[in-house]
Tab-separated table of N, CA and C in Angstrom:
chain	number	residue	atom	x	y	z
O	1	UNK	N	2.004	3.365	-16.216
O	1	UNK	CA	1.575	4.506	-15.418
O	1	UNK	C	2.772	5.037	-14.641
O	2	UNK	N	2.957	6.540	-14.629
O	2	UNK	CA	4.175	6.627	-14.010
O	2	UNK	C	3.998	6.768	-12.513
O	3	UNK	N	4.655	6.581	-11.857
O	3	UNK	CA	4.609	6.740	-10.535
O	3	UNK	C	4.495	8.403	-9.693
O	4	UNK	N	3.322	8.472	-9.221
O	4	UNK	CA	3.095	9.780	-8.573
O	4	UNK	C	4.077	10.442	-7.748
O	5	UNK	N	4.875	11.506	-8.015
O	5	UNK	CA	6.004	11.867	-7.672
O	5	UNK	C	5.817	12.086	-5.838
O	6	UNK	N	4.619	12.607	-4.941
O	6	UNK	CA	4.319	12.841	-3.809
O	6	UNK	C	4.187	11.850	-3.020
O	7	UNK	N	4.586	10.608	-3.020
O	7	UNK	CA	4.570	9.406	-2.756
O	7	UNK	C	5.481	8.241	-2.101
O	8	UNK	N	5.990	8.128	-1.091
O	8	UNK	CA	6.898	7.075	-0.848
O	8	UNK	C	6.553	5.637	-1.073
O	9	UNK	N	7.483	4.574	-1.301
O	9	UNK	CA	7.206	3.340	-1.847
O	9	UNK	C	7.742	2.535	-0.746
O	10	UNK	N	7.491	1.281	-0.921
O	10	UNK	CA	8.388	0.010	-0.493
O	10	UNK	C	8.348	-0.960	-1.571
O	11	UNK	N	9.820	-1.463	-1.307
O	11	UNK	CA	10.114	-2.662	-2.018
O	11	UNK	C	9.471	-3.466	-2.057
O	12	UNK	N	8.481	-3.741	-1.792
O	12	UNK	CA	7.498	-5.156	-1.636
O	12	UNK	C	6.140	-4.414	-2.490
O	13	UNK	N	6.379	-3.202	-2.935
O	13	UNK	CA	5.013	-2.458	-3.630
O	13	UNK	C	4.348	-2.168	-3.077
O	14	UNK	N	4.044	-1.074	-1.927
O	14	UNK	CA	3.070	-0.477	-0.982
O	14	UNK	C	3.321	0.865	-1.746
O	15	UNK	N	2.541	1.782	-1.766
O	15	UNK	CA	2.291	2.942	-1.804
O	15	UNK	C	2.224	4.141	-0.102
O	16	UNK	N	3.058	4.831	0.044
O	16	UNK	CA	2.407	5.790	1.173
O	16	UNK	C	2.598	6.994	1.228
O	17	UNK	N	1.286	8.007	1.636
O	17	UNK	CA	1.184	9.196	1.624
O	17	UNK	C	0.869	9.775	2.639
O	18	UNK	N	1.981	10.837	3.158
O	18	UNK	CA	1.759	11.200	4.051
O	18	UNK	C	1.425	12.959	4.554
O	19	UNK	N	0.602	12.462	5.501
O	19	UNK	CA	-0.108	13.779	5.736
O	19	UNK	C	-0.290	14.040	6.823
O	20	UNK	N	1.155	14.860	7.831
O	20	UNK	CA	0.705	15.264	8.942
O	20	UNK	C	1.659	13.946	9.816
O	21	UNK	N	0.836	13.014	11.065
O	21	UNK	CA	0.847	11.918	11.075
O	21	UNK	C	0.497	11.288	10.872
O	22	UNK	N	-0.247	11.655	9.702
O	22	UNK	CA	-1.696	9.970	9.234
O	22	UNK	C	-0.371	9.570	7.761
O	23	UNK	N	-0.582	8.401	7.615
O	23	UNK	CA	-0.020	8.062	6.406
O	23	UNK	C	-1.247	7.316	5.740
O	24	UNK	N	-1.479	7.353	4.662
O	24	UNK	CA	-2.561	6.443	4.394
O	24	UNK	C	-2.070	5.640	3.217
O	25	UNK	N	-2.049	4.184	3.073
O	25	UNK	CA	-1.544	3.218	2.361
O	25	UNK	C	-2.022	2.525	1.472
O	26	UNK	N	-1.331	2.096	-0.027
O	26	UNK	CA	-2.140	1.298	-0.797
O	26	UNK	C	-0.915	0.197	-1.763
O	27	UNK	N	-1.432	-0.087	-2.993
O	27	UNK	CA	-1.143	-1.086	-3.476
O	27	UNK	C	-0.198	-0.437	-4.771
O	28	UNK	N	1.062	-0.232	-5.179
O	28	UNK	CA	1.115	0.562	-6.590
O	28	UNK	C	0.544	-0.223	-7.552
O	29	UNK	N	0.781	0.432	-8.465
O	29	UNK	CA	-0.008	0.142	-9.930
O	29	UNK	C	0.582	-1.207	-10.428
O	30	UNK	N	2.381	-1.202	-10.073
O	30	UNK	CA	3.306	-2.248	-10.483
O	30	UNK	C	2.422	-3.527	-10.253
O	31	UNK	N	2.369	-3.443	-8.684
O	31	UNK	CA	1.876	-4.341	-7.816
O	31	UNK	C	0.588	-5.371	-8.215
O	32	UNK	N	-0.647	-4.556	-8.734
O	32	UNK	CA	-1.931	-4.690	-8.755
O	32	UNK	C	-1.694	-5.184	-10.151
O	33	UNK	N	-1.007	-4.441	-11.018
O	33	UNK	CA	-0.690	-5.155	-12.815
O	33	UNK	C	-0.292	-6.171	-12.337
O	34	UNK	N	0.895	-6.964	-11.504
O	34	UNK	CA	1.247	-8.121	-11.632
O	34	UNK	C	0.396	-8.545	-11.498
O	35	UNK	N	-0.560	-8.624	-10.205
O	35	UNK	CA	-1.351	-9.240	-9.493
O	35	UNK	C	-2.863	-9.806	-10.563
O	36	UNK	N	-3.132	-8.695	-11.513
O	36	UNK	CA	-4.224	-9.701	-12.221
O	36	UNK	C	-5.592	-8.738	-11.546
O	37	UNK	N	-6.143	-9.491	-11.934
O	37	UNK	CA	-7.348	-9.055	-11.163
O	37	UNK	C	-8.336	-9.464	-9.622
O	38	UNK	N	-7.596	-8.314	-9.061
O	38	UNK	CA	-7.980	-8.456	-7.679
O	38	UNK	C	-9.444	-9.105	-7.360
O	39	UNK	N	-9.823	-9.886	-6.299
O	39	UNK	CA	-10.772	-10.661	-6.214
O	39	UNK	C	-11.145	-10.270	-4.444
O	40	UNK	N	-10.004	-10.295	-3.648
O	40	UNK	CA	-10.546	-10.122	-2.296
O	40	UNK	C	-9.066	-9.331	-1.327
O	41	UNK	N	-9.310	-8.280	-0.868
O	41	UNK	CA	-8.634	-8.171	0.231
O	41	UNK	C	-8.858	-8.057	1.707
O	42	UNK	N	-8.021	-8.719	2.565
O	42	UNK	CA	-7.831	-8.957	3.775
O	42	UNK	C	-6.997	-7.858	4.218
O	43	UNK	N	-7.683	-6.909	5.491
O	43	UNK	CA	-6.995	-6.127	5.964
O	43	UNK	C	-7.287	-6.119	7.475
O	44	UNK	N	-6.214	-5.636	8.453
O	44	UNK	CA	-6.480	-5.593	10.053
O	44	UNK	C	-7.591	-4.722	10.141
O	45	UNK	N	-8.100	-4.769	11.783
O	45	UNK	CA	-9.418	-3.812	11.883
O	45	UNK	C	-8.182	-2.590	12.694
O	46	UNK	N	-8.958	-1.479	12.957
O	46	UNK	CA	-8.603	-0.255	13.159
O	46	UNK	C	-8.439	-0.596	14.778
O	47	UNK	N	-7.443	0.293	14.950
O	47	UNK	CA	-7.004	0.248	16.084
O	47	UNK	C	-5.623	-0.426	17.041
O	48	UNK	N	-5.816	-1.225	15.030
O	48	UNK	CA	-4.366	-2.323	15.275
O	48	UNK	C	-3.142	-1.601	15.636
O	49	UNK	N	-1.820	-2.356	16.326
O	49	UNK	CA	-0.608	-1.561	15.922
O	49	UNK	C	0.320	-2.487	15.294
O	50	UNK	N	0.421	-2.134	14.395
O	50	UNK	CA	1.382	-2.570	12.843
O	50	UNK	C	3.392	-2.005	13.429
O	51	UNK	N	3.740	-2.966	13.068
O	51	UNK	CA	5.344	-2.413	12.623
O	51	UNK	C	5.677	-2.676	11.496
O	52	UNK	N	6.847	-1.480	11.120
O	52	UNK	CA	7.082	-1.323	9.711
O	52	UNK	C	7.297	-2.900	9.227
O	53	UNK	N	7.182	-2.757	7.752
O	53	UNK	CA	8.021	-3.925	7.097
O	53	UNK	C	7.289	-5.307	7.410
O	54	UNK	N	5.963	-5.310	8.082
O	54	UNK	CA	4.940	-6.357	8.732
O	54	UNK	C	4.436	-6.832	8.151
O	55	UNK	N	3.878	-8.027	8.016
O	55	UNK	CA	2.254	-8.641	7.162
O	55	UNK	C	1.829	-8.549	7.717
O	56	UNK	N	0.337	-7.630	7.474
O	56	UNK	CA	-0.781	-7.159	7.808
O	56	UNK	C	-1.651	-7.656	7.246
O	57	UNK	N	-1.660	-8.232	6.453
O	57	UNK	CA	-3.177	-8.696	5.664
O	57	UNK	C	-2.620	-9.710	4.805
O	58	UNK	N	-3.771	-10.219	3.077
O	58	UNK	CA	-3.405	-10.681	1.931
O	58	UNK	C	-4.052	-9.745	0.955
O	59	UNK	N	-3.778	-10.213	0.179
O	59	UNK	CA	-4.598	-9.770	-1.273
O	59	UNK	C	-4.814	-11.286	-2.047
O	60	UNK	N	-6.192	-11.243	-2.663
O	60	UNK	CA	-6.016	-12.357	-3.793
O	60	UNK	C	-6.166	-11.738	-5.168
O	61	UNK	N	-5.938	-12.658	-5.608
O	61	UNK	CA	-6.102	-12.148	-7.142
O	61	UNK	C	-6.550	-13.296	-8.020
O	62	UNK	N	-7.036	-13.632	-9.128
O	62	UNK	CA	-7.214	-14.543	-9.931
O	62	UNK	C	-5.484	-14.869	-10.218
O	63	UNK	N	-4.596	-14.907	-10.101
O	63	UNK	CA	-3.549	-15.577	-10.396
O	63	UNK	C	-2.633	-16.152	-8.920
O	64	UNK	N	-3.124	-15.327	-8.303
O	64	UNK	CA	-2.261	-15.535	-6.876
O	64	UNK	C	-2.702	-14.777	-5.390
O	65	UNK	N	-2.434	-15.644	-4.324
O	65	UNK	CA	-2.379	-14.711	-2.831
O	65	UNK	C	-1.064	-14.311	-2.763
O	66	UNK	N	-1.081	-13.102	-2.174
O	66	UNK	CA	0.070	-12.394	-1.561
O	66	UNK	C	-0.271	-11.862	-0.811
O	67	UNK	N	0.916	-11.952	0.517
O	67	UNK	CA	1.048	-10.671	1.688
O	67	UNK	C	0.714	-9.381	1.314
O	68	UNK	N	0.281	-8.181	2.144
O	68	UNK	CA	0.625	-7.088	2.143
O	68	UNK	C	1.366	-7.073	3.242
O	69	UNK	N	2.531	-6.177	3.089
O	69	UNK	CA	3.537	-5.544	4.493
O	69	UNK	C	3.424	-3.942	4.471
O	70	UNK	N	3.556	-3.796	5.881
O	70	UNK	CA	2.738	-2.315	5.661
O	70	UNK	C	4.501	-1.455	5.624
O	71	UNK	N	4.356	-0.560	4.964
O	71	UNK	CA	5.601	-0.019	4.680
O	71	UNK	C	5.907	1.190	5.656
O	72	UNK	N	4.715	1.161	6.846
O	72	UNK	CA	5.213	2.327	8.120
O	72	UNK	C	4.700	1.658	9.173
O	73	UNK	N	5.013	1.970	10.718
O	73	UNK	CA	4.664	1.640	11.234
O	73	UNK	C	3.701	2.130	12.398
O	74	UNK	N	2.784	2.340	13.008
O	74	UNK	CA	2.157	2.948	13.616
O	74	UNK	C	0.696	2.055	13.919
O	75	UNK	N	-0.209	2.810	14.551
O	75	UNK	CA	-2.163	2.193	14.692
O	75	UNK	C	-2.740	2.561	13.816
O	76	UNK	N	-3.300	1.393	13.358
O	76	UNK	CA	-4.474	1.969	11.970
O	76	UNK	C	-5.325	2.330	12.472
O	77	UNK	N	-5.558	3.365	11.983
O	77	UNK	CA	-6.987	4.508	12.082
O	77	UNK	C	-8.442	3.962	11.264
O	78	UNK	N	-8.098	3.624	10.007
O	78	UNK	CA	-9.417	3.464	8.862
O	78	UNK	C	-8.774	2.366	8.034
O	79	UNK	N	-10.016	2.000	7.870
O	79	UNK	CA	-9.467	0.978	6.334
O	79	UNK	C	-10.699	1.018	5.594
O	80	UNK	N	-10.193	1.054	4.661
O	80	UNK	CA	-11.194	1.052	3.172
O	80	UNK	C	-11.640	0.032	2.978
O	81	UNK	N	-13.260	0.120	3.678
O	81	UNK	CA	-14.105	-0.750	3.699
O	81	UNK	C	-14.968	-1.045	2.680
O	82	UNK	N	-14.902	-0.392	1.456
O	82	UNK	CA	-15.395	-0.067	0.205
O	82	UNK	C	-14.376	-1.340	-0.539
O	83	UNK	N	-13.473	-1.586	-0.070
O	83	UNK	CA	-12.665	-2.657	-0.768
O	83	UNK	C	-13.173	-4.009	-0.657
O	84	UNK	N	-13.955	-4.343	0.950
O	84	UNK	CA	-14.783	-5.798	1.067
O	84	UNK	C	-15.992	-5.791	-0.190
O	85	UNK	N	-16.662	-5.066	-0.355
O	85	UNK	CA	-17.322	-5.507	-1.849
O	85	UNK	C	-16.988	-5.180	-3.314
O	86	UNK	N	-15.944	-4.264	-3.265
O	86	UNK	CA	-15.164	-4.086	-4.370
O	86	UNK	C	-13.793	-3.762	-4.712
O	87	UNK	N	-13.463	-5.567	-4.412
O	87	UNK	CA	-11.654	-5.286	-4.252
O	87	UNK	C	-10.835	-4.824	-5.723
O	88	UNK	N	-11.725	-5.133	-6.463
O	88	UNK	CA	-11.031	-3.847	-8.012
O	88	UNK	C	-10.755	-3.003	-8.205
O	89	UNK	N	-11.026	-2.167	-6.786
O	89	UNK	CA	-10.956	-0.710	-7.100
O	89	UNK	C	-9.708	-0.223	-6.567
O	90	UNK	N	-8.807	-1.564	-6.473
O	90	UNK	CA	-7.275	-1.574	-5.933
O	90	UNK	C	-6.879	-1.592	-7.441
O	91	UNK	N	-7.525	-2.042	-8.384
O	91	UNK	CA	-6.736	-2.299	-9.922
O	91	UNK	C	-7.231	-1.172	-10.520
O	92	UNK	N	-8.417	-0.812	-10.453
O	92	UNK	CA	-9.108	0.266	-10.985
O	92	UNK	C	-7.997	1.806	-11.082
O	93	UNK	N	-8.471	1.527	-9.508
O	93	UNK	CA	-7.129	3.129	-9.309
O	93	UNK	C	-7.015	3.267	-7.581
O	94	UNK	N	-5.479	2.406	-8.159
O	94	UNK	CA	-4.711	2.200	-6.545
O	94	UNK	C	-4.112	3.440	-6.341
O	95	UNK	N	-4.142	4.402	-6.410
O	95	UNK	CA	-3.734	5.334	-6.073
O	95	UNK	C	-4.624	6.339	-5.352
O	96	UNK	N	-6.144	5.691	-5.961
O	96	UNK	CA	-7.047	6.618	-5.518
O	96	UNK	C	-8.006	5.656	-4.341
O	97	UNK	N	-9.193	5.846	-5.150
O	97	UNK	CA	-10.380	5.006	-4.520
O	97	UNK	C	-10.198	3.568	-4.044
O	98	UNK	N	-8.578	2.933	-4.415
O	98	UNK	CA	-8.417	1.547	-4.077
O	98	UNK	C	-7.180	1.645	-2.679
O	99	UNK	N	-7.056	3.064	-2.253
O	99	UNK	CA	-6.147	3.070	-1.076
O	99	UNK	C	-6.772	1.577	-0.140
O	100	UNK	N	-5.932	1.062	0.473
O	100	UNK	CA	-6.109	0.115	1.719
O	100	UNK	C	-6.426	0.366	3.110
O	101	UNK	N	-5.309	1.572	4.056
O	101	UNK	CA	-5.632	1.476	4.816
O	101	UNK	C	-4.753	2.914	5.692
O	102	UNK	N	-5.248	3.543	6.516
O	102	UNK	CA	-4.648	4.911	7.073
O	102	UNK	C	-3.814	4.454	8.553
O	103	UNK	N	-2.483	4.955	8.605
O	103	UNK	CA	-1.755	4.546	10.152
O	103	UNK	C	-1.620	5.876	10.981
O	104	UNK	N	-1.548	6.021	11.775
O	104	UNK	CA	-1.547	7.349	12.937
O	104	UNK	C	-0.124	6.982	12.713
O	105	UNK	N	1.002	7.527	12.316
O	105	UNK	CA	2.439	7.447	12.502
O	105	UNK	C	2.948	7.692	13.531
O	106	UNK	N	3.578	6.340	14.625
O	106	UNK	CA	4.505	6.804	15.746
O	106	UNK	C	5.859	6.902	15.539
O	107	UNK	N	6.689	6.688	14.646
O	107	UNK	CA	7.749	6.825	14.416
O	107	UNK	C	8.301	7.725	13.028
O	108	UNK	N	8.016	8.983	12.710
O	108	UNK	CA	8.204	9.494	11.162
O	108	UNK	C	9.374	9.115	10.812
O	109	UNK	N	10.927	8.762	11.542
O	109	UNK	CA	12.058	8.683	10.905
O	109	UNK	C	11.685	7.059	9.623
O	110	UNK	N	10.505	6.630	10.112
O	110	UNK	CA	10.433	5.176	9.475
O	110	UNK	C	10.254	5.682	7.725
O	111	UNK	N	10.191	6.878	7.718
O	111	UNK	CA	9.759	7.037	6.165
O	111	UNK	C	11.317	7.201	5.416
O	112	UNK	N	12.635	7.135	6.076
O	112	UNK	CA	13.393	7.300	5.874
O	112	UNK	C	14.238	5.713	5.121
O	113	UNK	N	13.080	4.803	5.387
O	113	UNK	CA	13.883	3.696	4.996
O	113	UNK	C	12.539	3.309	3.481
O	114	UNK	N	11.710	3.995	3.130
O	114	UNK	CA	11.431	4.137	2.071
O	114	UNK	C	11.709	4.710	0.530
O	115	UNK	N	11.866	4.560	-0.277
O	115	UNK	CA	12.246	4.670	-1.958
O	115	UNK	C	11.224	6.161	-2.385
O	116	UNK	N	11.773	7.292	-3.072
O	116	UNK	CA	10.906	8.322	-3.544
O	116	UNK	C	10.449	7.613	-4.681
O	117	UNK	N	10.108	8.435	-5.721
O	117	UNK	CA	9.069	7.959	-6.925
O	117	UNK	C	10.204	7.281	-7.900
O	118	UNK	N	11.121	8.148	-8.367
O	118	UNK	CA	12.096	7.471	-9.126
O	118	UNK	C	12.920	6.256	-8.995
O	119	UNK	N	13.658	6.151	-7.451
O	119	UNK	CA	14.239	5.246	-7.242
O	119	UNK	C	13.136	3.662	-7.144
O	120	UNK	N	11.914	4.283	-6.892
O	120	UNK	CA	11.169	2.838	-7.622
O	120	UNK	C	10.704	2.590	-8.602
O	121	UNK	N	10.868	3.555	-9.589
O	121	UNK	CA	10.613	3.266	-11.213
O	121	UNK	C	11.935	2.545	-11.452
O	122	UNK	N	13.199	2.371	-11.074
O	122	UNK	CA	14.032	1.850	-11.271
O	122	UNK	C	14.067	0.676	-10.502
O	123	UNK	N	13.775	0.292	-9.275
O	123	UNK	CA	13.522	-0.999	-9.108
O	123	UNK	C	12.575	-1.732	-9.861
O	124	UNK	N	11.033	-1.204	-10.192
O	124	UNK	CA	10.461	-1.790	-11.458
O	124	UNK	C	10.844	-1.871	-12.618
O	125	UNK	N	11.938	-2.011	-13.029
O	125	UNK	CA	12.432	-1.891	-14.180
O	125	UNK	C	13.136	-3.020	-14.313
O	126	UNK	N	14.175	-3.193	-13.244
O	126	UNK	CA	14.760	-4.430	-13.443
O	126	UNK	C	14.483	-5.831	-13.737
């Protein structure tokens, strides 16, 4: 799947889109393929305040737990609560209906230490 060109990344495989000051965050496709088939995710409740580059939660999967680190930093607003009874819909379509979780952005220069679409098709590559 190619990577949605409107999109900033992190090295650790977060997805973020931003709109305004909301960024709203998820899992890439890379990420969720390694991962197998998602089984449960763990995410903060709203209101939290996250710094960039953080573990915020896990993910499981039938092959493995892993961190999520949130790739901006700011207070989460929402989290996709549709994910506690159906954490597949991070494998299904992480881009869409399997987003994780929305941050009120206090710092925008933080998007500056994120990867556009290409330069992380080339880190997935290696």
């Amino acid at each position: 799947m190619a990577q949605p060109q409107d999109l900033l990344y992190s090295k650790e495989h977060e997805w973020v889109r931003l709109e305004g000051d909301t960024a709203t965050v998820g899992l890439t496709d890379y990420a969720q393929n390694s991962l197998g088939d998602i089984v449960y995710v763990e995410l903060p409740r709203a209101g939290k305040t996250i710094a960039q580059f953080g573990s915020i939660g896990v993910v499981e999967s039938v092959k493995a737990v892993s961190d999520i680190f949130t790739p901006i930093g700011g207070e989460i607003t929402e989290v996709n609560g549709n994910l506690e009874t159906d954490a597949a819909a991070v494998n299904r379509d992480p881009y869409g209906e399997g987003w994780l979780y929305k941050v009120k952005v206090t710092n925008p220069s933080e998007a500056e230490n994120l990867l556009k679409a290409d330069a992380y098709e080339e880190l997935t590559k290696e």
